[in-house]
PDB file of C-alpha atoms in Angstrom:
ATOM      1  CA  UNK A1188     -78.167 106.431   4.870  1.00 44.00           C
ATOM      2  CA  UNK A1189     -80.716 107.799   2.362  1.00 40.00           C
ATOM      3  CA  UNK A1190     -84.386 106.889   2.240  1.00 39.00           C
ATOM      4  CA  UNK A1191     -83.807 105.103  -1.118  1.00 37.00           C
ATOM      5  CA  UNK A1192     -81.013 102.938   0.349  1.00 37.00           C
ATOM      6  CA  UNK A1193     -83.106 101.987   3.393  1.00 36.00           C
ATOM      7  CA  UNK A1194     -86.042 101.030   1.189  1.00 42.00           C
ATOM      8  CA  UNK A1195     -83.802  98.940  -1.066  1.00 41.00           C
ATOM      9  CA  UNK A1196     -82.274  97.134   1.908  1.00 39.00           C
ATOM     10  CA  UNK A1197     -85.725  96.352   3.307  1.00 43.00           C
ATOM     11  CA  UNK A1198     -86.788  94.808   0.004  1.00 41.00           C
ATOM     12  CA  UNK A1199     -83.683  92.599  -0.072  1.00 37.00           C
ATOM     13  CA  UNK A1200     -84.298  91.362   3.495  1.00 36.00           C
ATOM     14  CA  UNK A1201     -87.922  90.601   2.629  1.00 37.00           C
ATOM     15  CA  UNK A1202     -86.846  88.591  -0.438  1.00 41.00           C
ATOM     16  CA  UNK A1203     -84.385  86.504   1.593  1.00 35.00           C
ATOM     17  CA  UNK A1204     -86.935  85.811   4.347  1.00 36.00           C
ATOM     18  CA  UNK A1205     -89.548  84.765   1.766  1.00 38.00           C
ATOM     19  CA  UNK A1206     -87.100  82.357   0.084  1.00 39.00           C
ATOM     20  CA  UNK A1207     -86.112  80.823   3.434  1.00 39.00           C
ATOM     21  CA  UNK A1208     -89.737  80.246   4.365  1.00 35.00           C
ATOM     22  CA  UNK A1209     -90.385  78.525   1.063  1.00 38.00           C
ATOM     23  CA  UNK A1210     -87.382  76.244   1.519  1.00 35.00           C
ATOM     24  CA  UNK A1211     -88.390  75.358   5.076  1.00 39.00           C
ATOM     25  CA  UNK A1212     -91.610  73.736   3.847  1.00 41.00           C
ATOM     26  CA  UNK A1213     -90.071  71.872   0.888  1.00 36.00           C
ATOM     27  CA  UNK A1214     -87.648  68.927   0.778  1.00 37.00           C
ATOM     28  CA  UNK A1215     -84.427  69.645  -1.119  1.00 36.00           C
ATOM     29  CA  UNK A1216     -84.413  67.876  -4.489  1.00 38.00           C
ATOM     30  CA  UNK A1217     -81.348  66.815  -6.456  1.00 37.00           C
ATOM     31  CA  UNK A1218     -80.958  68.560  -9.825  1.00 36.00           C
ATOM     32  CA  UNK A1219     -82.530  66.577 -12.642  1.00 37.00           C
ATOM     33  CA  UNK A1220     -80.199  65.129 -15.289  1.00 37.00           C
ATOM     34  CA  UNK A1221     -80.343  66.778 -18.672  1.00 34.00           C
ATOM     35  CA  UNK A1222     -82.454  64.634 -21.024  1.00 38.00           C
ATOM     36  CA  UNK A1223     -81.366  63.742 -24.506  1.00 39.00           C
ATOM     37  CA  UNK A1224     -83.557  63.892 -27.585  1.00 35.00           C
ATOM     38  CA  UNK A1225     -84.933  60.464 -26.641  1.00 38.00           C
ATOM     39  CA  UNK A1226     -85.642  61.457 -23.038  1.00 36.00           C
ATOM     40  CA  UNK A1227     -82.656  59.497 -21.706  1.00 38.00           C
ATOM     41  CA  UNK A1228     -79.793  60.794 -19.594  1.00 36.00           C
ATOM     42  CA  UNK A1229     -76.864  62.361 -21.462  1.00 44.00           C
ATOM     43  CA  UNK A1230     -73.783  60.138 -21.588  1.00 38.00           C
ATOM     44  CA  UNK A1231     -70.449  61.800 -20.911  1.00 48.00           C
ATOM     45  CA  UNK A1232     -67.328  60.650 -22.731  1.00 66.00           C
ATOM     46  CA  UNK A1233     -64.138  60.905 -20.705  1.00 72.00           C
ATOM     47  CA  UNK A1234     -60.388  60.676 -21.217  1.00 93.00           C
ATOM     48  CA  UNK A1235     -58.449  60.079 -24.407  1.00 97.00           C
ATOM     49  CA  UNK A1236     -59.094  57.576 -27.139  1.00 98.00           C
ATOM     50  CA  UNK A1237     -55.536  56.757 -28.164  1.00 98.00           C
ATOM     51  CA  UNK A1238     -56.105  55.540 -31.707  1.00 98.00           C
ATOM     52  CA  UNK A1239     -53.015  53.585 -32.753  1.00 98.00           C
ATOM     53  CA  UNK A1240     -52.244  52.588 -36.320  1.00 98.00           C
ATOM     54  CA  UNK A1241     -49.773  49.797 -37.117  1.00 98.00           C
ATOM     55  CA  UNK A1242     -48.751  49.089 -40.709  1.00 98.00           C
ATOM     56  CA  UNK A1243     -47.069  45.853 -41.811  1.00 98.00           C
ATOM     57  CA  UNK A1244     -45.313  45.068 -45.092  1.00 98.00           C
ATOM     58  CA  UNK A1245     -44.230  41.889 -46.900  1.00 98.00           C
ATOM     59  CA  UNK A1246     -41.567  42.785 -49.482  1.00 96.00           C
ATOM     60  CA  UNK A1247     -41.827  39.653 -51.690  1.00 96.00           C
ATOM     61  CA  UNK A1248     -45.593  40.202 -51.969  1.00 96.00           C
ATOM     62  CA  UNK A1249     -45.400  44.016 -52.218  1.00 96.00           C
ATOM     63  CA  UNK A1250     -48.256  43.971 -49.719  1.00 98.00           C
ATOM     64  CA  UNK A1251     -49.066  46.454 -46.946  1.00 97.00           C
ATOM     65  CA  UNK A1252     -51.856  46.169 -44.423  1.00 96.00           C
ATOM     66  CA  UNK A1253     -53.013  48.131 -41.400  1.00 98.00           C
ATOM     67  CA  UNK A1254     -54.337  47.256 -37.963  1.00 98.00           C
ATOM     68  CA  UNK A1255     -55.943  49.681 -35.537  1.00 98.00           C
ATOM     69  CA  UNK A1256     -57.242  46.991 -33.172  1.00 98.00           C
ATOM     70  CA  UNK A1257     -55.453  43.835 -32.092  1.00 98.00           C
ATOM     71  CA  UNK A1258     -56.795  41.078 -34.377  1.00 98.00           C
ATOM     72  CA  UNK A1259     -59.087  38.579 -32.702  1.00 96.00           C
ATOM     73  CA  UNK A1260     -57.006  35.588 -33.825  1.00 96.00           C
ATOM     74  CA  UNK A1261     -53.404  36.798 -34.264  1.00 97.00           C
ATOM     75  CA  UNK A1262     -51.799  38.936 -31.556  1.00 97.00           C
ATOM     76  CA  UNK A1263     -48.612  39.272 -33.603  1.00 98.00           C
ATOM     77  CA  UNK A1264     -50.321  42.256 -35.271  1.00 98.00           C
ATOM     78  CA  UNK A1265     -51.393  43.873 -31.983  1.00 98.00           C
ATOM     79  CA  UNK A1266     -51.891  47.587 -31.418  1.00 98.00           C
ATOM     80  CA  UNK A1267     -52.099  49.715 -28.272  1.00 98.00           C
ATOM     81  CA  UNK A1268     -55.415  51.420 -29.096  1.00 98.00           C
ATOM     82  CA  UNK A1269     -56.983  52.229 -25.732  1.00 97.00           C
ATOM     83  CA  UNK A1270     -59.107  54.573 -23.646  1.00 96.00           C
ATOM     84  CA  UNK A1271     -56.888  56.311 -21.111  1.00 96.00           C
ATOM     85  CA  UNK A1272     -56.608  59.366 -18.867  1.00 95.00           C
ATOM     86  CA  UNK A1273     -53.300  60.228 -20.540  1.00 96.00           C
ATOM     87  CA  UNK A1274     -52.456  60.844 -24.210  1.00 97.00           C
ATOM     88  CA  UNK A1275     -50.143  58.357 -25.921  1.00 97.00           C
ATOM     89  CA  UNK A1276     -47.311  59.766 -28.015  1.00 95.00           C
ATOM     90  CA  UNK A1277     -45.941  56.594 -29.645  1.00 96.00           C
ATOM     91  CA  UNK A1278     -47.760  53.630 -31.185  1.00 97.00           C
ATOM     92  CA  UNK A1279     -47.232  50.147 -29.730  1.00 97.00           C
ATOM     93  CA  UNK A1280     -47.225  47.537 -32.487  1.00 98.00           C
ATOM     94  CA  UNK A1281     -46.731  43.782 -32.573  1.00 98.00           C
ATOM     95  CA  UNK A1282     -43.727  42.233 -34.352  1.00 98.00           C
ATOM     96  CA  UNK A1283     -45.682  40.707 -37.226  1.00 98.00           C
ATOM     97  CA  UNK A1284     -45.267  37.119 -38.411  1.00 97.00           C
ATOM     98  CA  UNK A1285     -41.774  37.324 -39.918  1.00 97.00           C
ATOM     99  CA  UNK A1286     -43.121  37.862 -43.429  1.00 97.00           C
ATOM    100  CA  UNK A1287     -45.295  40.899 -42.782  1.00 98.00           C
ATOM    101  CA  UNK A1288     -43.206  43.091 -40.480  1.00 98.00           C
ATOM    102  CA  UNK A1289     -43.725  46.620 -39.089  1.00 97.00           C
ATOM    103  CA  UNK A1290     -42.475  49.496 -41.209  1.00 95.00           C
ATOM    104  CA  UNK A1291     -41.213  52.632 -39.523  1.00 92.00           C
ATOM    105  CA  UNK A1292     -42.756  55.482 -41.534  1.00 95.00           C
ATOM    106  CA  UNK A1293     -46.464  54.639 -41.606  1.00 97.00           C
ATOM    107  CA  UNK A1294     -47.475  53.783 -38.006  1.00 97.00           C
ATOM    108  CA  UNK A1295     -48.965  56.584 -35.915  1.00 97.00           C
ATOM    109  CA  UNK A1296     -51.067  57.475 -32.907  1.00 98.00           C
ATOM    110  CA  UNK A1297     -53.709  60.151 -32.398  1.00 98.00           C
ATOM    111  CA  UNK A1298     -54.723  61.009 -28.834  1.00 98.00           C
ATOM    112  CA  UNK A1299     -58.358  62.088 -29.229  1.00 98.00           C
ATOM    113  CA  UNK A1300     -59.653  64.077 -26.262  1.00 97.00           C
ATOM    114  CA  UNK A1301     -63.230  62.874 -25.914  1.00 96.00           C
ATOM    115  CA  UNK A1302     -64.071  65.932 -23.781  1.00 94.00           C
ATOM    116  CA  UNK A1303     -63.299  68.185 -26.753  1.00 96.00           C
ATOM    117  CA  UNK A1304     -66.581  67.760 -28.608  1.00 97.00           C
ATOM    118  CA  UNK A1305     -69.714  65.766 -29.225  1.00 97.00           C
ATOM    119  CA  UNK A1306     -68.588  63.909 -32.348  1.00 98.00           C
ATOM    120  CA  UNK A1307     -65.740  61.511 -32.987  1.00 98.00           C
ATOM    121  CA  UNK A1308     -65.032  61.877 -36.701  1.00 98.00           C
ATOM    122  CA  UNK A1309     -63.045  58.886 -37.973  1.00 98.00           C
ATOM    123  CA  UNK A1310     -61.517  59.443 -41.400  1.00 98.00           C
ATOM    124  CA  UNK A1311     -60.514  56.334 -43.347  1.00 98.00           C
ATOM    125  CA  UNK A1312     -58.089  56.966 -46.192  1.00 98.00           C
ATOM    126  CA  UNK A1313     -57.403  54.017 -48.470  1.00 98.00           C
ATOM    127  CA  UNK A1314     -54.337  54.296 -50.708  1.00 98.00           C
ATOM    128  CA  UNK A1315     -53.816  52.092 -53.755  1.00 98.00           C
ATOM    129  CA  UNK A1316     -50.804  51.363 -55.949  1.00 97.00           C
ATOM    130  CA  UNK A1317     -52.180  49.924 -59.192  1.00 96.00           C
ATOM    131  CA  UNK A1318     -48.852  48.530 -60.418  1.00 96.00           C
ATOM    132  CA  UNK A1319     -48.595  46.270 -57.358  1.00 95.00           C
ATOM    133  CA  UNK A1320     -52.370  45.983 -56.768  1.00 96.00           C
ATOM    134  CA  UNK A1321     -51.588  47.042 -53.193  1.00 97.00           C
ATOM    135  CA  UNK A1322     -53.987  48.739 -50.747  1.00 97.00           C
ATOM    136  CA  UNK A1323     -53.305  50.116 -47.332  1.00 96.00           C
ATOM    137  CA  UNK A1324     -55.469  52.259 -45.070  1.00 98.00           C
ATOM    138  CA  UNK A1325     -54.663  55.258 -42.892  1.00 98.00           C
ATOM    139  CA  UNK A1326     -56.825  56.377 -39.963  1.00 98.00           C
ATOM    140  CA  UNK A1327     -54.361  58.728 -38.259  1.00 98.00           C
ATOM    141  CA  UNK A1328     -51.531  60.758 -39.764  1.00 98.00           C
ATOM    142  CA  UNK A1329     -48.381  58.580 -39.762  1.00 97.00           C
ATOM    143  CA  UNK A1330     -45.536  59.689 -37.537  1.00 94.00           C
ATOM    144  CA  UNK A1331     -43.051  59.501 -40.401  1.00 94.00           C
ATOM    145  CA  UNK A1332     -44.907  60.511 -43.576  1.00 96.00           C
ATOM    146  CA  UNK A1333     -47.513  63.294 -43.557  1.00 96.00           C
ATOM    147  CA  UNK A1334     -48.300  62.677 -47.238  1.00 97.00           C
ATOM    148  CA  UNK A1335     -50.736  60.079 -45.863  1.00 98.00           C
ATOM    149  CA  UNK A1336     -52.471  62.497 -43.461  1.00 97.00           C
ATOM    150  CA  UNK A1337     -56.053  61.997 -42.292  1.00 98.00           C
ATOM    151  CA  UNK A1338     -58.625  64.343 -40.764  1.00 98.00           C
ATOM    152  CA  UNK A1339     -59.618  62.141 -37.787  1.00 98.00           C
ATOM    153  CA  UNK A1340     -60.731  64.448 -34.949  1.00 98.00           C
ATOM    154  CA  UNK A1341     -63.162  65.204 -32.120  1.00 98.00           C
ATOM    155  CA  UNK A1342     -65.451  68.156 -32.763  1.00 98.00           C
ATOM    156  CA  UNK A1343     -68.802  69.694 -31.861  1.00 98.00           C
ATOM    157  CA  UNK A1344     -69.921  69.172 -35.451  1.00 98.00           C
ATOM    158  CA  UNK A1345     -70.061  66.034 -37.628  1.00 98.00           C
ATOM    159  CA  UNK A1346     -67.716  65.866 -40.600  1.00 98.00           C
ATOM    160  CA  UNK A1347     -69.398  65.118 -43.910  1.00 95.00           C
ATOM    161  CA  UNK A1348     -66.404  64.743 -46.237  1.00 97.00           C
ATOM    162  CA  UNK A1349     -63.290  62.644 -45.860  1.00 98.00           C
ATOM    163  CA  UNK A1350     -59.944  64.482 -45.604  1.00 98.00           C
ATOM    164  CA  UNK A1351     -56.915  62.546 -46.890  1.00 98.00           C
ATOM    165  CA  UNK A1352     -53.361  63.321 -47.943  1.00 98.00           C
ATOM    166  CA  UNK A1353     -52.299  63.010 -51.570  1.00 98.00           C
ATOM    167  CA  UNK A1354     -50.087  59.964 -51.091  1.00 98.00           C
ATOM    168  CA  UNK A1355     -46.591  59.603 -52.547  1.00 97.00           C
ATOM    169  CA  UNK A1356     -47.435  59.480 -56.250  1.00 97.00           C
ATOM    170  CA  UNK A1357     -47.455  55.674 -56.336  1.00 97.00           C
ATOM    171  CA  UNK A1358     -49.923  54.980 -53.556  1.00 97.00           C
ATOM    172  CA  UNK A1359     -52.730  57.480 -54.164  1.00 98.00           C
ATOM    173  CA  UNK A1360     -56.177  57.908 -52.541  1.00 97.00           C
ATOM    174  CA  UNK A1361     -58.695  55.281 -53.558  1.00 97.00           C
ATOM    175  CA  UNK A1362     -62.083  56.942 -53.155  1.00 97.00           C
ATOM    176  CA  UNK A1363     -64.435  53.915 -53.144  1.00 97.00           C
ATOM    177  CA  UNK A1364     -62.812  52.638 -49.931  1.00 98.00           C
ATOM    178  CA  UNK A1365     -62.223  56.018 -48.295  1.00 98.00           C
ATOM    179  CA  UNK A1366     -64.846  57.623 -46.060  1.00 98.00           C
ATOM    180  CA  UNK A1367     -65.680  59.335 -42.793  1.00 98.00           C
ATOM    181  CA  UNK A1368     -67.922  58.183 -39.946  1.00 98.00           C
ATOM    182  CA  UNK A1369     -69.198  60.759 -37.446  1.00 98.00           C
ATOM    183  CA  UNK A1370     -70.016  59.087 -34.151  1.00 98.00           C
ATOM    184  CA  UNK A1371     -72.241  60.952 -31.680  1.00 98.00           C
ATOM    185  CA  UNK A1372     -70.552  60.321 -28.320  1.00 97.00           C
ATOM    186  CA  UNK A1373     -73.798  61.135 -26.476  1.00 96.00           C
ATOM    187  CA  UNK A1374     -75.783  58.441 -28.310  1.00 97.00           C
ATOM    188  CA  UNK A1375     -74.913  55.485 -26.080  1.00 97.00           C
ATOM    189  CA  UNK A1376     -72.724  53.938 -23.407  1.00 97.00           C
ATOM    190  CA  UNK A1377     -70.133  52.252 -25.649  1.00 98.00           C
ATOM    191  CA  UNK A1378     -67.947  53.169 -28.593  1.00 98.00           C
ATOM    192  CA  UNK A1379     -67.703  49.984 -30.669  1.00 98.00           C
ATOM    193  CA  UNK A1380     -64.880  49.971 -33.219  1.00 98.00           C
ATOM    194  CA  UNK A1381     -65.043  47.193 -35.823  1.00 98.00           C
ATOM    195  CA  UNK A1382     -61.926  46.330 -37.827  1.00 98.00           C
ATOM    196  CA  UNK A1383     -62.462  44.302 -40.993  1.00 98.00           C
ATOM    197  CA  UNK A1384     -59.465  42.906 -42.896  1.00 98.00           C
ATOM    198  CA  UNK A1385     -59.759  41.347 -46.355  1.00 98.00           C
ATOM    199  CA  UNK A1386     -57.309  39.469 -48.570  1.00 98.00           C
ATOM    200  CA  UNK A1387     -57.095  38.875 -52.305  1.00 98.00           C
ATOM    201  CA  UNK A1388     -55.115  35.745 -53.147  1.00 96.00           C
ATOM    202  CA  UNK A1389     -54.937  36.665 -56.830  1.00 96.00           C
ATOM    203  CA  UNK A1390     -53.531  40.117 -56.026  1.00 95.00           C
ATOM    204  CA  UNK A1391     -51.649  39.018 -52.868  1.00 96.00           C
ATOM    205  CA  UNK A1392     -53.136  42.123 -51.272  1.00 97.00           C
ATOM    206  CA  UNK A1393     -54.778  42.887 -47.916  1.00 98.00           C
ATOM    207  CA  UNK A1394     -57.066  45.829 -47.229  1.00 97.00           C
ATOM    208  CA  UNK A1395     -58.564  47.131 -43.983  1.00 98.00           C
ATOM    209  CA  UNK A1396     -61.792  49.001 -43.227  1.00 98.00           C
ATOM    210  CA  UNK A1397     -62.922  50.596 -39.962  1.00 98.00           C
ATOM    211  CA  UNK A1398     -65.838  52.717 -41.203  1.00 98.00           C
ATOM    212  CA  UNK A1399     -68.471  52.219 -43.911  1.00 95.00           C
ATOM    213  CA  UNK A1400     -67.732  53.654 -47.371  1.00 97.00           C
ATOM    214  CA  UNK A1401     -69.546  53.902 -50.687  1.00 96.00           C
ATOM    215  CA  UNK A1402     -68.713  50.234 -51.300  1.00 97.00           C
ATOM    216  CA  UNK A1403     -71.047  48.428 -48.897  1.00 96.00           C
ATOM    217  CA  UNK A1404     -69.374  45.076 -49.616  1.00 98.00           C
ATOM    218  CA  UNK A1405     -66.641  46.229 -47.229  1.00 98.00           C
ATOM    219  CA  UNK A1406     -69.011  47.643 -44.576  1.00 97.00           C
ATOM    220  CA  UNK A1407     -68.201  47.636 -40.868  1.00 98.00           C
ATOM    221  CA  UNK A1408     -70.349  47.842 -37.726  1.00 98.00           C
ATOM    222  CA  UNK A1409     -68.485  50.742 -36.085  1.00 98.00           C
ATOM    223  CA  UNK A1410     -71.023  52.585 -33.911  1.00 98.00           C
ATOM    224  CA  UNK A1411     -71.960  54.148 -30.570  1.00 98.00           C
ATOM    225  CA  UNK A1412     -74.468  51.977 -28.733  1.00 98.00           C
ATOM    226  CA  UNK A1413     -75.874  51.139 -25.303  1.00 98.00           C
ATOM    227  CA  UNK A1414     -74.430  47.628 -25.633  1.00 98.00           C
ATOM    228  CA  UNK A1415     -70.860  46.389 -26.003  1.00 98.00           C
ATOM    229  CA  UNK A1416     -70.403  44.492 -29.275  1.00 98.00           C
ATOM    230  CA  UNK A1417     -68.806  41.063 -28.929  1.00 96.00           C
ATOM    231  CA  UNK A1418     -67.925  40.135 -32.509  1.00 96.00           C
ATOM    232  CA  UNK A1419     -66.895  42.112 -35.596  1.00 98.00           C
ATOM    233  CA  UNK A1420     -69.621  42.984 -38.088  1.00 98.00           C
ATOM    234  CA  UNK A1421     -68.069  43.045 -41.557  1.00 98.00           C
ATOM    235  CA  UNK A1422     -69.245  42.988 -45.140  1.00 98.00           C
ATOM    236  CA  UNK A1423     -68.509  39.881 -47.241  1.00 97.00           C
ATOM    237  CA  UNK A1424     -65.990  41.520 -49.573  1.00 98.00           C
ATOM    238  CA  UNK A1425     -66.227  41.633 -53.350  1.00 97.00           C
ATOM    239  CA  UNK A1426     -65.486  37.969 -54.122  1.00 97.00           C
ATOM    240  CA  UNK A1427     -61.828  38.735 -54.840  1.00 97.00           C
ATOM    241  CA  UNK A1428     -60.941  40.353 -51.527  1.00 98.00           C
ATOM    242  CA  UNK A1429     -62.580  38.108 -48.923  1.00 98.00           C
ATOM    243  CA  UNK A1430     -62.865  38.571 -45.159  1.00 98.00           C
ATOM    244  CA  UNK A1431     -60.012  37.270 -42.970  1.00 98.00           C
ATOM    245  CA  UNK A1432     -61.620  36.517 -39.577  1.00 98.00           C
ATOM    246  CA  UNK A1433     -58.240  36.029 -37.823  1.00 97.00           C
ATOM    247  CA  UNK A1434     -57.195  39.599 -38.586  1.00 98.00           C
ATOM    248  CA  UNK A1435     -60.583  41.219 -37.997  1.00 98.00           C
ATOM    249  CA  UNK A1436     -61.675  42.411 -34.564  1.00 98.00           C
ATOM    250  CA  UNK A1437     -64.015  44.520 -32.445  1.00 98.00           C
ATOM    251  CA  UNK A1438     -63.219  46.554 -29.333  1.00 98.00           C
ATOM    252  CA  UNK A1439     -65.764  48.292 -27.099  1.00 98.00           C
ATOM    253  CA  UNK A1440     -64.810  51.385 -25.101  1.00 97.00           C
ATOM    254  CA  UNK A1441     -67.069  52.577 -22.243  1.00 96.00           C
ATOM    255  CA  UNK A1442     -68.065  56.231 -22.580  1.00 95.00           C
ATOM    256  CA  UNK A1443     -69.407  56.716 -19.026  1.00 83.00           C
TER     257      UNK A1443
END
């Protein structure tokens, strides 16, 4: 063994002995949690948010409407939106009321891996057919018609512009009621999704909002918070389309 190797080995032994002595006189401390910007502990989202979209249609009224959450007052329009350890591949939708019934092309499900990024970007795409004064909203790409695609995703960056398909030529994107909400999954303990459903008697037309848009009359309370919301927070509508409490809802998903 060379003189250089012996010297190097002696220095290593000395470093180990010094570290052991220091530890012997100090109690072992648990690692400190990483603080957030506000000095609070980081929350950690887990599992999949299976965002399920159910679309119902009444032929005599030429009226579509969408649910993402089971309505607070009418379980016939239920959805299977849930937080789960497994991704869903098919939406689970209620049977409707006999007049408004599920249609096969427009429902969909998006399994959003909440481990995949910091932001849940919910894209709301409202489509409007002026001839029938008919709105319907898309939040995930339908299983049967990608012309109504949306950009809903989980990412490490917040989306600033809504991404929507072009529609089918009759139902086309309606910008005032389309928008994107970027939800910071580290900002609180609960993801609170607020579904607001409105109806126009003169137009025989429903419309649904899940995120705020440029038209604040149809605002929603969708947010990440340290408290679980217990009732939907919805705008009043525009006087023609008015809020339908039975079809509106809120669901809180724990993020920790």
